[in-house]
Amino acid sequence: MLGDEGINLICGLLPPDGAKSGLKELTLSANPGVTAKGWGRLAIAVAHSSQLRVLNLDYNPLGDQVAGMLAVAVASSRTLEVLDLEGTGLTNQSAQTLLDMVENYPTALRTLILAENNISPELQQQISDLLSEGEEEEENEAREVTAREKNPWICQNNSNSQMVLMTSGLGDSLLAETEM
């Protein structure tokens, strides 16, 4: 049963990058006393927090305006991986904003919960698909880094070909360049 004053105090637990350690997970479920101003303050804190990984805002009357502020916060955050917006009064308008954010901005977000809102299943699926693609890309990048660490002589310039560089042993002259 928090209000804007409580949200202001909580924002103090989400310090900006590098300032000090802060919360990694925050659950603020069912707080109808918080106004758009309070949620806006939280969105700013989330955007700049260096620690927050999980934010649960389920069953708060957020609406499309606050969802837009949260989309900006998520796009700015380098750490937020899970955002729960279940039952928060969102519509296709805010879902479209969230979809645009996921499509156009690199984000750490991996899970976005939108159940019990007035959002079409198609939009929810599009968002889910884009978030899944981001996970697959990260897994592929991790595999490529591991392969380079195991085989430092292989330079992967794209996923279809590999280039092997061979030197004379002195390291100062390039003897051959062969595409495989």
CSV table of N, CA and C in Angstrom, one decimal:
chain,number,residue,atom,x,y,z
A,1,MET,N,0.8,-1.2,0.0
A,1,MET,CA,0.0,0.0,0.0
A,1,MET,C,0.9,1.3,0.0
A,2,LEU,N,1.8,1.3,-0.9
A,2,LEU,CA,2.7,2.4,-1.0
A,2,LEU,C,2.1,3.6,-1.7
A,3,GLY,N,2.6,4.8,-1.5
A,3,GLY,CA,2.3,6.0,-2.2
A,3,GLY,C,3.5,6.5,-2.9
A,4,ASP,N,3.5,7.7,-3.4
A,4,ASP,CA,4.6,8.4,-4.1
A,4,ASP,C,5.8,8.5,-3.1
A,5,GLU,N,5.5,8.8,-1.8
A,5,GLU,CA,6.6,9.0,-0.9
A,5,GLU,C,7.4,7.7,-0.7
A,6,GLY,N,6.7,6.6,-0.6
A,6,GLY,CA,7.3,5.3,-0.5
A,6,GLY,C,8.2,5.0,-1.7
A,7,ILE,N,7.6,5.3,-2.9
A,7,ILE,CA,8.4,5.1,-4.2
A,7,ILE,C,9.7,5.9,-4.2
A,8,ASN,N,9.6,7.1,-3.7
A,8,ASN,CA,10.8,8.0,-3.6
A,8,ASN,C,11.8,7.4,-2.7
A,9,LEU,N,11.4,6.8,-1.6
A,9,LEU,CA,12.4,6.1,-0.7
A,9,LEU,C,13.0,4.9,-1.4
A,10,ILE,N,12.2,4.2,-2.1
A,10,ILE,CA,12.7,3.0,-2.8
A,10,ILE,C,13.7,3.4,-3.9
A,11,CYS,N,13.4,4.5,-4.6
A,11,CYS,CA,14.3,4.9,-5.7
A,11,CYS,C,15.7,5.2,-5.1
A,12,GLY,N,15.8,5.5,-3.8
A,12,GLY,CA,17.1,5.6,-3.2
A,12,GLY,C,17.9,4.3,-3.1
A,13,LEU,N,17.2,3.2,-3.2
A,13,LEU,CA,17.8,1.9,-3.2
A,13,LEU,C,18.2,1.4,-4.6
A,14,LEU,N,18.1,2.3,-5.6
A,14,LEU,CA,18.4,2.0,-7.0
A,14,LEU,C,19.4,3.1,-7.4
A,15,PRO,N,20.7,3.0,-6.9
A,15,PRO,CA,21.6,4.1,-7.2
A,15,PRO,C,22.1,4.0,-8.6
A,16,PRO,N,22.5,5.2,-9.2
A,16,PRO,CA,23.0,5.2,-10.5
A,16,PRO,C,24.3,4.4,-10.7
A,17,ASP,N,24.6,4.1,-11.9
A,17,ASP,CA,25.8,3.3,-12.3
A,17,ASP,C,27.0,3.6,-11.4
A,18,GLY,N,27.6,2.6,-10.8
A,18,GLY,CA,28.8,2.8,-10.1
A,18,GLY,C,28.8,3.5,-8.8
A,19,ALA,N,27.6,4.1,-8.4
A,19,ALA,CA,27.6,4.9,-7.2
A,19,ALA,C,27.8,4.0,-5.9
A,20,LYS,N,27.0,2.9,-5.8
A,20,LYS,CA,27.1,2.0,-4.7
A,20,LYS,C,26.2,0.8,-5.1
A,21,SER,N,26.3,-0.3,-4.3
A,21,SER,CA,25.5,-1.4,-4.6
A,21,SER,C,24.0,-1.1,-4.3
A,22,GLY,N,23.1,-1.8,-5.0
A,22,GLY,CA,21.7,-1.5,-4.8
A,22,GLY,C,20.9,-2.8,-5.0
A,23,LEU,N,19.6,-2.6,-5.1
A,23,LEU,CA,18.7,-3.8,-5.2
A,23,LEU,C,18.9,-4.5,-6.6
A,24,LYS,N,18.8,-5.8,-6.6
A,24,LYS,CA,18.9,-6.6,-7.8
A,24,LYS,C,17.5,-7.0,-8.2
A,25,GLU,N,16.6,-7.1,-7.3
A,25,GLU,CA,15.2,-7.5,-7.5
A,25,GLU,C,14.3,-6.7,-6.7
A,26,LEU,N,13.2,-6.2,-7.4
A,26,LEU,CA,12.2,-5.3,-6.7
A,26,LEU,C,10.8,-5.7,-7.1
A,27,THR,N,10.0,-6.0,-6.1
A,27,THR,CA,8.6,-6.3,-6.3
A,27,THR,C,7.7,-5.2,-5.6
A,28,LEU,N,6.9,-4.6,-6.5
A,28,LEU,CA,6.0,-3.5,-6.0
A,28,LEU,C,4.6,-3.9,-6.5
A,29,SER,N,4.1,-5.0,-6.2
A,29,SER,CA,2.8,-5.5,-6.6
A,29,SER,C,1.7,-4.7,-5.9
A,30,ALA,N,0.6,-4.4,-6.6
A,30,ALA,CA,-0.7,-3.9,-6.0
A,30,ALA,C,-0.5,-2.7,-5.1
A,31,ASN,N,-0.1,-1.6,-5.7
A,31,ASN,CA,0.1,-0.3,-5.0
A,31,ASN,C,-0.8,0.8,-5.7
A,32,PRO,N,-2.1,0.7,-5.5
A,32,PRO,CA,-2.9,1.7,-6.3
A,32,PRO,C,-2.7,3.1,-5.8
A,33,GLY,N,-2.1,3.4,-4.7
A,33,GLY,CA,-1.9,4.8,-4.3
A,33,GLY,C,-0.8,5.5,-5.0
A,34,VAL,N,0.0,4.8,-5.8
A,34,VAL,CA,1.1,5.5,-6.5
A,34,VAL,C,0.6,6.2,-7.7
A,35,THR,N,1.0,7.4,-7.9
A,35,THR,CA,0.5,8.2,-9.1
A,35,THR,C,1.5,8.1,-10.3
A,36,ALA,N,1.1,8.6,-11.4
A,36,ALA,CA,2.0,8.6,-12.6
A,36,ALA,C,3.3,9.3,-12.3
A,37,LYS,N,3.3,10.3,-11.4
A,37,LYS,CA,4.5,11.0,-11.1
A,37,LYS,C,5.4,10.0,-10.3
A,38,GLY,N,4.9,9.3,-9.4
A,38,GLY,CA,5.7,8.3,-8.6
A,38,GLY,C,6.3,7.2,-9.5
A,39,TRP,N,5.4,6.7,-10.5
A,39,TRP,CA,5.9,5.7,-11.4
A,39,TRP,C,7.0,6.3,-12.3
A,40,GLY,N,6.8,7.6,-12.7
A,40,GLY,CA,7.8,8.2,-13.5
A,40,GLY,C,9.2,8.3,-12.8
A,41,ARG,N,9.1,8.7,-11.5
A,41,ARG,CA,10.3,8.7,-10.7
A,41,ARG,C,11.0,7.3,-10.7
A,42,LEU,N,10.2,6.3,-10.5
A,42,LEU,CA,10.8,4.9,-10.5
A,42,LEU,C,11.4,4.6,-11.9
A,43,ALA,N,10.7,5.0,-12.9
A,43,ALA,CA,11.2,4.7,-14.3
A,43,ALA,C,12.6,5.3,-14.5
A,44,ILE,N,12.8,6.6,-14.0
A,44,ILE,CA,14.1,7.2,-14.1
A,44,ILE,C,15.1,6.5,-13.3
A,45,ALA,N,14.8,6.1,-12.1
A,45,ALA,CA,15.7,5.3,-11.3
A,45,ALA,C,16.1,4.0,-11.9
A,46,VAL,N,15.1,3.3,-12.5
A,46,VAL,CA,15.4,2.0,-13.2
A,46,VAL,C,16.3,2.2,-14.4
A,47,ALA,N,16.1,3.3,-15.1
A,47,ALA,CA,16.9,3.6,-16.3
A,47,ALA,C,18.4,3.7,-16.0
A,48,HIS,N,18.7,4.2,-14.8
A,48,HIS,CA,20.1,4.5,-14.4
A,48,HIS,C,20.6,3.5,-13.4
A,49,SER,N,19.8,2.6,-12.9
A,49,SER,CA,20.3,1.6,-11.9
A,49,SER,C,21.3,0.7,-12.5
A,50,SER,N,22.4,0.4,-11.8
A,50,SER,CA,23.5,-0.4,-12.3
A,50,SER,C,23.3,-1.9,-11.8
A,51,GLN,N,22.3,-2.1,-11.0
A,51,GLN,CA,22.1,-3.5,-10.4
A,51,GLN,C,20.8,-4.2,-10.7
A,52,LEU,N,19.7,-3.5,-10.9
A,52,LEU,CA,18.4,-4.1,-11.0
A,52,LEU,C,18.3,-5.0,-12.1
A,53,ARG,N,17.9,-6.3,-11.8
A,53,ARG,CA,17.7,-7.3,-12.8
A,53,ARG,C,16.3,-7.7,-13.0
A,54,VAL,N,15.5,-7.6,-11.9
A,54,VAL,CA,14.1,-8.1,-12.0
A,54,VAL,C,13.2,-7.0,-11.4
A,55,LEU,N,12.1,-6.6,-12.1
A,55,LEU,CA,11.2,-5.6,-11.6
A,55,LEU,C,9.8,-6.2,-11.8
A,56,ASN,N,9.1,-6.4,-10.7
A,56,ASN,CA,7.7,-6.9,-10.7
A,56,ASN,C,6.8,-5.7,-10.3
A,57,LEU,N,6.0,-5.3,-11.3
A,57,LEU,CA,5.0,-4.2,-11.1
A,57,LEU,C,3.6,-4.7,-11.3
A,58,ASP,N,3.3,-6.0,-11.2
A,58,ASP,CA,2.0,-6.6,-11.5
A,58,ASP,C,0.9,-6.0,-10.6
A,59,TYR,N,-0.3,-5.9,-11.1
A,59,TYR,CA,-1.5,-5.5,-10.5
A,59,TYR,C,-1.4,-4.1,-9.9
A,60,ASN,N,-0.7,-3.2,-10.6
A,60,ASN,CA,-0.8,-1.8,-10.3
A,60,ASN,C,-1.5,-1.1,-11.5
A,61,PRO,N,-2.3,-0.1,-11.2
A,61,PRO,CA,-3.0,0.6,-12.3
A,61,PRO,C,-2.1,1.6,-13.1
A,62,LEU,N,-1.2,1.0,-13.9
A,62,LEU,CA,-0.2,1.8,-14.6
A,62,LEU,C,-0.8,2.5,-15.8
A,63,GLY,N,-1.4,1.7,-16.7
A,63,GLY,CA,-1.9,2.3,-17.9
A,63,GLY,C,-0.9,2.6,-19.0
A,64,ASP,N,-1.3,3.1,-20.1
A,64,ASP,CA,-0.4,3.2,-21.3
A,64,ASP,C,0.7,4.3,-21.1
A,65,GLN,N,0.3,5.4,-20.4
A,65,GLN,CA,1.3,6.5,-20.2
A,65,GLN,C,2.5,6.0,-19.4
A,66,VAL,N,2.3,5.3,-18.3
A,66,VAL,CA,3.3,4.8,-17.4
A,66,VAL,C,4.1,3.7,-18.2
A,67,ALA,N,3.4,2.9,-18.9
A,67,ALA,CA,4.1,1.8,-19.7
A,67,ALA,C,5.1,2.5,-20.7
A,68,GLY,N,4.7,3.6,-21.3
A,68,GLY,CA,5.6,4.3,-22.2
A,68,GLY,C,6.9,4.8,-21.5
A,69,MET,N,6.7,5.3,-20.2
A,69,MET,CA,7.9,5.7,-19.4
A,69,MET,C,8.7,4.5,-19.1
A,70,LEU,N,8.1,3.4,-18.8
A,70,LEU,CA,8.8,2.1,-18.5
A,70,LEU,C,9.6,1.6,-19.7
A,71,ALA,N,9.0,1.7,-20.9
A,71,ALA,CA,9.7,1.3,-22.1
A,71,ALA,C,11.0,2.1,-22.3
A,72,VAL,N,10.9,3.4,-22.0
A,72,VAL,CA,12.1,4.2,-22.1
A,72,VAL,C,13.2,3.8,-21.1
A,73,ALA,N,12.7,3.5,-19.9
A,73,ALA,CA,13.6,3.0,-18.8
A,73,ALA,C,14.3,1.7,-19.2
A,74,VAL,N,13.5,0.8,-19.7
A,74,VAL,CA,14.0,-0.5,-20.1
A,74,VAL,C,15.1,-0.4,-21.2
A,75,ALA,N,14.7,0.5,-22.2
A,75,ALA,CA,15.7,0.7,-23.3
A,75,ALA,C,17.0,1.3,-22.8
A,76,SER,N,16.9,2.1,-21.7
A,76,SER,CA,18.1,2.7,-21.2
A,76,SER,C,18.9,1.8,-20.2
A,77,SER,N,18.2,0.9,-19.6
A,77,SER,CA,18.8,0.0,-18.6
A,77,SER,C,19.8,-1.0,-19.3
A,78,ARG,N,20.9,-1.2,-18.7
A,78,ARG,CA,21.8,-2.3,-19.2
A,78,ARG,C,21.7,-3.6,-18.4
A,79,THR,N,20.9,-3.6,-17.4
A,79,THR,CA,20.8,-4.8,-16.5
A,79,THR,C,19.5,-5.4,-16.4
A,80,LEU,N,18.4,-4.7,-16.6
A,80,LEU,CA,17.0,-5.2,-16.4
A,80,LEU,C,16.7,-6.4,-17.3
A,81,GLU,N,16.5,-7.6,-16.8
A,81,GLU,CA,16.2,-8.8,-17.5
A,81,GLU,C,14.8,-9.2,-17.5
A,82,VAL,N,14.1,-8.9,-16.4
A,82,VAL,CA,12.7,-9.4,-16.2
A,82,VAL,C,11.8,-8.2,-15.8
A,83,LEU,N,10.7,-8.0,-16.5
A,83,LEU,CA,9.7,-7.0,-16.2
A,83,LEU,C,8.3,-7.6,-16.2
A,84,ASP,N,7.7,-7.6,-15.0
A,84,ASP,CA,6.3,-8.2,-14.9
A,84,ASP,C,5.3,-7.0,-14.9
A,85,LEU,N,4.5,-6.9,-15.9
A,85,LEU,CA,3.5,-5.9,-16.0
A,85,LEU,C,2.1,-6.6,-16.1
A,86,GLU,N,1.9,-7.7,-15.4
A,86,GLU,CA,0.7,-8.5,-15.4
A,86,GLU,C,-0.4,-7.7,-14.8
A,87,GLY,N,-1.6,-7.6,-15.4
A,87,GLY,CA,-2.8,-6.9,-14.8
A,87,GLY,C,-2.6,-5.5,-14.5
A,88,THR,N,-1.9,-4.7,-15.4
A,88,THR,CA,-1.6,-3.3,-15.1
A,88,THR,C,-2.4,-2.3,-16.0
A,89,GLY,N,-3.4,-2.8,-16.6
A,89,GLY,CA,-4.3,-1.9,-17.4
A,89,GLY,C,-3.7,-1.5,-18.7
A,90,LEU,N,-2.8,-2.3,-19.3
A,90,LEU,CA,-2.2,-1.9,-20.6
A,90,LEU,C,-3.1,-2.3,-21.7
A,91,THR,N,-2.9,-1.6,-22.9
A,91,THR,CA,-3.6,-1.9,-24.1
A,91,THR,C,-2.7,-2.1,-25.2
A,92,ASN,N,-3.2,-2.3,-26.4
A,92,ASN,CA,-2.4,-2.5,-27.6
A,92,ASN,C,-1.5,-1.3,-27.8
A,93,GLN,N,-1.9,-0.1,-27.4
A,93,GLN,CA,-1.0,1.0,-27.6
A,93,GLN,C,0.3,0.9,-26.8
A,94,SER,N,0.2,0.5,-25.6
A,94,SER,CA,1.5,0.4,-24.8
A,94,SER,C,2.2,-0.9,-25.3
A,95,ALA,N,1.5,-1.9,-25.7
A,95,ALA,CA,2.2,-3.1,-26.2
A,95,ALA,C,3.0,-2.7,-27.5
A,96,GLN,N,2.4,-1.9,-28.3
A,96,GLN,CA,3.1,-1.5,-29.6
A,96,GLN,C,4.4,-0.7,-29.2
A,97,THR,N,4.3,0.2,-28.2
A,97,THR,CA,5.5,0.9,-27.7
A,97,THR,C,6.5,0.0,-27.2
A,98,LEU,N,6.1,-1.0,-26.4
A,98,LEU,CA,7.1,-2.0,-25.9
A,98,LEU,C,7.7,-2.8,-27.1
A,99,LEU,N,6.9,-3.2,-28.1
A,99,LEU,CA,7.4,-3.9,-29.2
A,99,LEU,C,8.4,-3.1,-30.0
A,100,ASP,N,8.1,-1.8,-30.2
A,100,ASP,CA,9.1,-0.9,-30.9
A,100,ASP,C,10.4,-0.8,-30.1
A,101,MET,N,10.3,-0.8,-28.8
A,101,MET,CA,11.5,-0.7,-27.9
A,101,MET,C,12.3,-2.0,-28.1
A,102,VAL,N,11.7,-3.1,-28.1
A,102,VAL,CA,12.4,-4.4,-28.2
A,102,VAL,C,13.0,-4.6,-29.6
A,103,GLU,N,12.3,-4.1,-30.6
A,103,GLU,CA,12.7,-4.2,-32.0
A,103,GLU,C,13.9,-3.3,-32.3
A,104,ASN,N,13.9,-2.1,-31.7
A,104,ASN,CA,14.8,-1.1,-32.2
A,104,ASN,C,16.0,-0.7,-31.2
A,105,TYR,N,16.0,-1.2,-30.0
A,105,TYR,CA,17.0,-0.8,-29.1
A,105,TYR,C,17.6,-2.1,-28.4
A,106,PRO,N,18.9,-2.1,-28.3
A,106,PRO,CA,19.5,-3.2,-27.6
A,106,PRO,C,19.2,-3.2,-26.1
A,107,THR,N,18.7,-4.3,-25.6
A,107,THR,CA,18.3,-4.3,-24.2
A,107,THR,C,18.7,-5.6,-23.6
A,108,ALA,N,18.8,-5.6,-22.3
A,108,ALA,CA,19.1,-6.8,-21.5
A,108,ALA,C,17.8,-7.6,-21.2
A,109,LEU,N,16.7,-7.0,-21.5
A,109,LEU,CA,15.4,-7.7,-21.2
A,109,LEU,C,15.2,-9.0,-21.9
A,110,ARG,N,14.9,-10.0,-21.1
A,110,ARG,CA,14.6,-11.4,-21.6
A,110,ARG,C,13.2,-11.9,-21.4
A,111,THR,N,12.6,-11.3,-20.4
A,111,THR,CA,11.2,-11.7,-20.0
A,111,THR,C,10.3,-10.5,-19.8
A,112,LEU,N,9.2,-10.5,-20.5
A,112,LEU,CA,8.2,-9.4,-20.3
A,112,LEU,C,6.9,-10.1,-20.1
A,113,ILE,N,6.3,-9.9,-18.9
A,113,ILE,CA,5.0,-10.6,-18.6
A,113,ILE,C,3.9,-9.5,-18.8
A,114,LEU,N,3.0,-9.9,-19.8
A,114,LEU,CA,1.9,-9.0,-20.1
A,114,LEU,C,0.5,-9.6,-20.0
A,115,ALA,N,0.4,-10.7,-19.2
A,115,ALA,CA,-0.9,-11.4,-19.1
A,115,ALA,C,-1.9,-10.4,-18.4
A,116,GLU,N,-3.2,-10.8,-18.5
A,116,GLU,CA,-4.3,-10.0,-17.9
A,116,GLU,C,-4.3,-8.6,-18.2
A,117,ASN,N,-3.9,-8.2,-19.4
A,117,ASN,CA,-4.0,-6.9,-20.0
A,117,ASN,C,-4.9,-6.9,-21.2
A,118,ASN,N,-5.3,-5.8,-21.7
A,118,ASN,CA,-6.1,-5.7,-22.9
A,118,ASN,C,-5.2,-5.6,-24.2
A,119,ILE,N,-4.4,-6.7,-24.3
A,119,ILE,CA,-3.4,-6.7,-25.4
A,119,ILE,C,-3.7,-7.9,-26.3
A,120,SER,N,-3.6,-7.7,-27.6
A,120,SER,CA,-3.9,-8.8,-28.5
A,120,SER,C,-2.8,-9.9,-28.4
A,121,PRO,N,-3.3,-11.2,-28.5
A,121,PRO,CA,-2.3,-12.3,-28.5
A,121,PRO,C,-1.2,-12.1,-29.5
A,122,GLU,N,-1.6,-11.6,-30.7
A,122,GLU,CA,-0.6,-11.4,-31.7
A,122,GLU,C,0.6,-10.5,-31.3
A,123,LEU,N,0.2,-9.3,-30.7
A,123,LEU,CA,1.3,-8.4,-30.2
A,123,LEU,C,2.1,-9.1,-29.1
A,124,GLN,N,1.5,-9.8,-28.2
A,124,GLN,CA,2.2,-10.5,-27.2
A,124,GLN,C,3.2,-11.5,-27.8
A,125,GLN,N,2.7,-12.2,-28.8
A,125,GLN,CA,3.6,-13.2,-29.4
A,125,GLN,C,4.7,-12.5,-30.2
A,126,GLN,N,4.5,-11.4,-30.8
A,126,GLN,CA,5.6,-10.7,-31.5
A,126,GLN,C,6.7,-10.3,-30.5
A,127,ILE,N,6.3,-9.7,-29.4
A,127,ILE,CA,7.2,-9.3,-28.4
A,127,ILE,C,8.0,-10.5,-27.9
A,128,SER,N,7.3,-11.6,-27.6
A,128,SER,CA,7.9,-12.8,-27.1
A,128,SER,C,8.9,-13.4,-28.1
A,129,ASP,N,8.5,-13.4,-29.3
A,129,ASP,CA,9.4,-13.9,-30.4
A,129,ASP,C,10.7,-13.0,-30.4
A,130,LEU,N,10.6,-11.7,-30.4
A,130,LEU,CA,11.8,-10.8,-30.4
A,130,LEU,C,12.7,-11.0,-29.2
A,131,LEU,N,12.1,-11.2,-28.1
A,131,LEU,CA,12.9,-11.4,-26.9
A,131,LEU,C,13.6,-12.8,-27.0
A,132,SER,N,13.0,-13.8,-27.5
A,132,SER,CA,13.6,-15.1,-27.7
A,132,SER,C,14.7,-15.0,-28.7
A,133,GLU,N,14.6,-14.2,-29.8
A,133,GLU,CA,15.7,-14.0,-30.8
A,133,GLU,C,16.9,-13.4,-30.1
A,134,GLY,N,16.7,-12.5,-29.2
A,134,GLY,CA,17.8,-11.9,-28.5
A,134,GLY,C,18.6,-12.9,-27.7
A,135,GLU,N,17.9,-13.9,-27.0
A,135,GLU,CA,18.5,-14.9,-26.3
A,135,GLU,C,19.4,-15.8,-27.2
A,136,GLU,N,18.8,-16.2,-28.4
A,136,GLU,CA,19.5,-17.0,-29.3
A,136,GLU,C,20.8,-16.3,-29.8
A,137,GLU,N,20.7,-15.0,-30.1
A,137,GLU,CA,21.9,-14.3,-30.6
A,137,GLU,C,23.0,-14.3,-29.5
A,138,GLU,N,22.6,-14.1,-28.3
A,138,GLU,CA,23.6,-14.1,-27.2
A,138,GLU,C,24.2,-15.4,-27.1
A,139,GLU,N,23.4,-16.5,-27.2
A,139,GLU,CA,24.0,-17.9,-27.1
A,139,GLU,C,25.0,-18.1,-28.2
A,140,ASN,N,24.7,-17.7,-29.5
A,140,ASN,CA,25.6,-17.8,-30.6
A,140,ASN,C,26.9,-17.1,-30.4
A,141,GLU,N,26.7,-15.8,-29.9
A,141,GLU,CA,27.9,-15.0,-29.6
A,141,GLU,C,28.8,-15.7,-28.6
A,142,ALA,N,28.2,-16.2,-27.6
A,142,ALA,CA,29.0,-16.9,-26.5
A,142,ALA,C,29.7,-18.1,-27.1
A,143,ARG,N,29.1,-18.8,-28.0
A,143,ARG,CA,29.7,-20.0,-28.6
A,143,ARG,C,30.9,-19.5,-29.5
A,144,GLU,N,30.7,-18.4,-30.2
A,144,GLU,CA,31.8,-17.9,-31.0
A,144,GLU,C,33.0,-17.5,-30.2
A,145,VAL,N,32.7,-16.8,-29.1
A,145,VAL,CA,33.8,-16.4,-28.2
A,145,VAL,C,34.6,-17.6,-27.7
A,146,THR,N,33.8,-18.6,-27.2
A,146,THR,CA,34.4,-19.8,-26.7
A,146,THR,C,35.3,-20.5,-27.8
A,147,ALA,N,34.8,-20.5,-29.0
A,147,ALA,CA,35.6,-21.1,-30.2
A,147,ALA,C,36.8,-20.3,-30.4
A,148,ARG,N,36.8,-19.0,-30.3
A,148,ARG,CA,38.0,-18.2,-30.5
A,148,ARG,C,39.0,-18.4,-29.4
A,149,GLU,N,38.5,-18.6,-28.2
A,149,GLU,CA,39.4,-18.8,-27.1
A,149,GLU,C,40.1,-20.2,-27.2
A,150,LYS,N,39.4,-21.2,-27.7
A,150,LYS,CA,40.0,-22.5,-27.9
A,150,LYS,C,40.9,-22.5,-29.1
A,151,ASN,N,40.6,-21.8,-30.1
A,151,ASN,CA,41.3,-21.7,-31.4
A,151,ASN,C,41.7,-20.3,-31.7
A,152,PRO,N,42.7,-19.7,-31.1
A,152,PRO,CA,42.9,-18.3,-31.3
A,152,PRO,C,43.4,-18.0,-32.7
A,153,TRP,N,43.9,-19.0,-33.5
A,153,TRP,CA,44.4,-18.7,-34.8
A,153,TRP,C,43.2,-18.7,-35.8
A,154,ILE,N,42.0,-18.9,-35.4
A,154,ILE,CA,40.9,-18.8,-36.3
A,154,ILE,C,40.2,-17.5,-36.1
A,155,CYS,N,40.0,-16.7,-37.2
A,155,CYS,CA,39.3,-15.5,-37.1
A,155,CYS,C,38.0,-15.7,-37.8
A,156,GLN,N,36.9,-15.5,-37.1
A,156,GLN,CA,35.6,-15.7,-37.7
A,156,GLN,C,35.1,-14.4,-38.2
A,157,ASN,N,35.0,-14.2,-39.5
A,157,ASN,CA,34.6,-12.9,-40.0
A,157,ASN,C,33.1,-13.0,-40.4
A,158,ASN,N,32.5,-14.1,-40.6
A,158,ASN,CA,31.1,-14.3,-40.6
A,158,ASN,C,30.7,-15.7,-40.4
A,159,SER,N,29.4,-16.0,-40.3
A,159,SER,CA,29.0,-17.4,-39.9
A,159,SER,C,29.2,-18.4,-41.0
A,160,ASN,N,29.5,-18.0,-42.2
A,160,ASN,CA,29.6,-19.0,-43.3
A,160,ASN,C,31.1,-19.4,-43.6
A,161,SER,N,32.0,-18.6,-43.3
A,161,SER,CA,33.4,-19.0,-43.6
A,161,SER,C,34.4,-18.7,-42.4
A,162,GLN,N,35.5,-19.3,-42.4
A,162,GLN,CA,36.5,-19.1,-41.4
A,162,GLN,C,37.8,-18.8,-42.2
A,163,MET,N,38.6,-18.0,-41.6
A,163,MET,CA,39.9,-17.6,-42.2
A,163,MET,C,41.0,-18.1,-41.2
A,164,VAL,N,42.0,-18.8,-41.7
A,164,VAL,CA,43.1,-19.3,-40.9
A,164,VAL,C,44.3,-18.5,-41.3
A,165,LEU,N,45.0,-17.9,-40.3
A,165,LEU,CA,46.2,-17.1,-40.6
A,165,LEU,C,47.4,-17.9,-40.1
A,166,MET,N,48.4,-18.1,-41.0
A,166,MET,CA,49.6,-18.9,-40.6
A,166,MET,C,50.7,-17.9,-40.7
A,167,THR,N,51.6,-17.9,-39.7
A,167,THR,CA,52.8,-17.1,-39.7
A,167,THR,C,54.0,-17.9,-39.7
A,168,SER,N,55.1,-17.3,-39.9
A,168,SER,CA,56.4,-18.0,-40.0
A,168,SER,C,57.0,-18.5,-38.7
A,169,GLY,N,56.3,-18.2,-37.6
A,169,GLY,CA,56.8,-18.6,-36.3
A,169,GLY,C,57.5,-17.4,-35.6
A,170,LEU,N,58.1,-16.5,-36.4
A,170,LEU,CA,58.6,-15.3,-35.8
A,170,LEU,C,57.6,-14.3,-35.6
A,171,GLY,N,56.4,-14.5,-36.3
A,171,GLY,CA,55.3,-13.6,-36.1
A,171,GLY,C,55.3,-12.3,-36.9
A,172,ASP,N,56.4,-12.1,-37.7
A,172,ASP,CA,56.5,-10.8,-38.4
A,172,ASP,C,56.1,-10.9,-39.8
A,173,SER,N,56.0,-12.1,-40.4
A,173,SER,CA,55.6,-12.1,-41.8
A,173,SER,C,54.4,-13.1,-42.0
A,174,LEU,N,53.5,-12.7,-42.8
A,174,LEU,CA,52.3,-13.5,-43.1
A,174,LEU,C,52.7,-14.4,-44.3
A,175,LEU,N,52.6,-15.7,-44.1
A,175,LEU,CA,53.0,-16.6,-45.2
A,175,LEU,C,51.8,-17.0,-46.0
A,176,ALA,N,50.7,-17.2,-45.4
A,176,ALA,CA,49.5,-17.6,-46.2
A,176,ALA,C,48.2,-17.2,-45.5
A,177,GLU,N,47.3,-17.0,-46.4
A,177,GLU,CA,45.9,-16.7,-45.9
A,177,GLU,C,45.0,-17.6,-46.7
A,178,THR,N,44.3,-18.5,-46.0
A,178,THR,CA,43.5,-19.5,-46.7
A,178,THR,C,42.1,-19.4,-46.1
A,179,GLU,N,41.1,-19.3,-47.0
A,179,GLU,CA,39.7,-19.4,-46.6
A,179,GLU,C,39.3,-20.8,-46.6
A,180,MET,N,38.6,-21.2,-45.6
A,180,MET,CA,38.0,-22.6,-45.5
A,180,MET,C,36.6,-22.6,-45.6
